[in-house]
């Protein structure tokens, strides 16, 4: 019986130890270090995924020039995925299966994303290569075409380049068909264009354009597909699933902690009762009981100290707060996040979380509402004040702790400082906004009329204003090399604060050799600290300090591979670090300035050509009637037109030939020029067509090349005015000239024949008869044929001369025109 009782006691003791050890094990099952490791992997996974999207966009628009960040990001994601397969052991089997399944889904989409990235790298490499070489090649071809006299080809090349740049910068789909149409024109006229520019360079330009047309949509589609992949969503789901399982594990741990406390109390009470009952039996048994109690207390204390160590050393802030907004407990990490030296200082200082902590006074109310409806929250992001007044971003995970009667006791949870992540997101947004603003400015400049019309001053004003507004710099200017290339002249300077344009400043290479050498050698001079930069510090005393300039961004203007000027952007006030996208934007400004210069050169050439053409036009119109000259320009074959009825006038200055024996040739020609010039003015006044002069004879016709009904009347007026005009001129010259005039009306053939020294002339019997009317006429009189007489007898007075013998015609009835009838 004695041994049986002993065995029972031993069994009870062993069972108690087993239960106590089991409860200790369960209570300590949650490994917070393992939790921090796995939770960190999840956060890092989402951060890298977002960075991959940003890097792809920056590679597409040239902000990044290499793919190292993509490769590192993909490699780190693969490593993190492998680490995430090692799920913390405190998660139950059901949770492990859930997390494994979500990780598998995430890996599936991430694998698809890596494939899209590889495709994008290949396509973007082709696209960037063509976008890099096309402007240079197109500029050289345009210059070559212009040098060879084909400005139209140069314009077409520049238009194609402008459309390609617009196509790359915008998402407009109507530009691609326009580019295709222009490529078709180049293909159709390839052989002709190859005579003016290098054929292989033309083919290479077309090939680059084809590459851009093919790969730009592919690159944009790959980016769209890549960004639209739900990797971020799946990563967030994995993060939330894990935290949910972690919360379950914490609840289980708390449950076993409570059991441990209760079991410890029961165990201690049992041992105490046993000791009291057995106290009289033996002091040894009492001593042993005391020792067992002490061991149990030490074990409990050790467990609490271990939990306290985890609490004190957690990388996340841990808190317990009352529903009213006071802190019950906080770990050192939380105090550090909020800028306090100790948790006690934090608890003592913050007595109202809603008004002392949150920047948004309504944020605590939102927190309480979510806790009331859901019992817990995750990723609750807010802006809060630190002790020093600085504002930071935090992310809170919290849950409600209630008693057995579901009465709310307090809130507990963790806090993470996410200020750096928020700054990265803000920086990315700011960079995207800058790129968008720069693209809009470039598109607006690309469509600016002065850039392509040759108005360089107006174009430069738009470029400098756009540069100052887009990059927020005080001064933007454009300079040209002088003819000797030993200095720069300021063509336009825009000052933002004054909203004023000016020009005229000069810089000489002898005074600033380092700057001029750098401008020829470098793609751009990005002097963040212009007063100490070796390329720009030469300007310090004479220019930078007086103007308050601290930073400079200068890019060369190159035309046909030669530097012809500089675009200069100057920061006043606080020094500025020039971002890569700002340097790229400035380079585009230099290219647009080059386009304006080329347009100005073309305008000057076209203006010179136009002036020469106007001279030729005036010369042709002095020789030929305007309609005949226009027809002759369009068709080099002979021109001959039949006119049913015109009136022809021949005039001869009587005795002019005999006069030539008594005066000098120069005086003779001057007198004849004065007389015939006055006749030309009369012909213009009466809208008649002068045909020619032969010696001292003058021929004019009415009714061609444009038919008119009053042709005979116009010729009659011309004849009468010629008599009056010659009388005036004779008096002024001091010589007595008389004129003999003959007129006839009838059909003629008029036109231009031959290949050289074109003249407009008349043929037919009507012309011969008019000539006979003059040669057989009377000096100082106007002799007309009967045909002309019949047309004019109702408005003019005539004297019948009677029948006269006309050579080649026989006897003809002729009349002398003596004046106009009185029209009462």
mmCIF file of C-alpha atoms in Angstrom, residues 39 222 252 307:
data_model
loop_
_atom_site.group_PDB
_atom_site.id
_atom_site.type_symbol
_atom_site.label_atom_id
_atom_site.label_comp_id
_atom_site.label_asym_id
_atom_site.label_seq_id
_atom_site.Cartn_x
_atom_site.Cartn_y
_atom_site.Cartn_z
ATOM 1 C CA UNK A 39 8.102 39.911 -42.163
ATOM 2 C CA UNK A 222 5.310 45.483 -72.822
ATOM 3 C CA UNK A 252 -2.600 30.711 -29.310
ATOM 4 C CA UNK A 307 9.187 37.542 -23.308
#
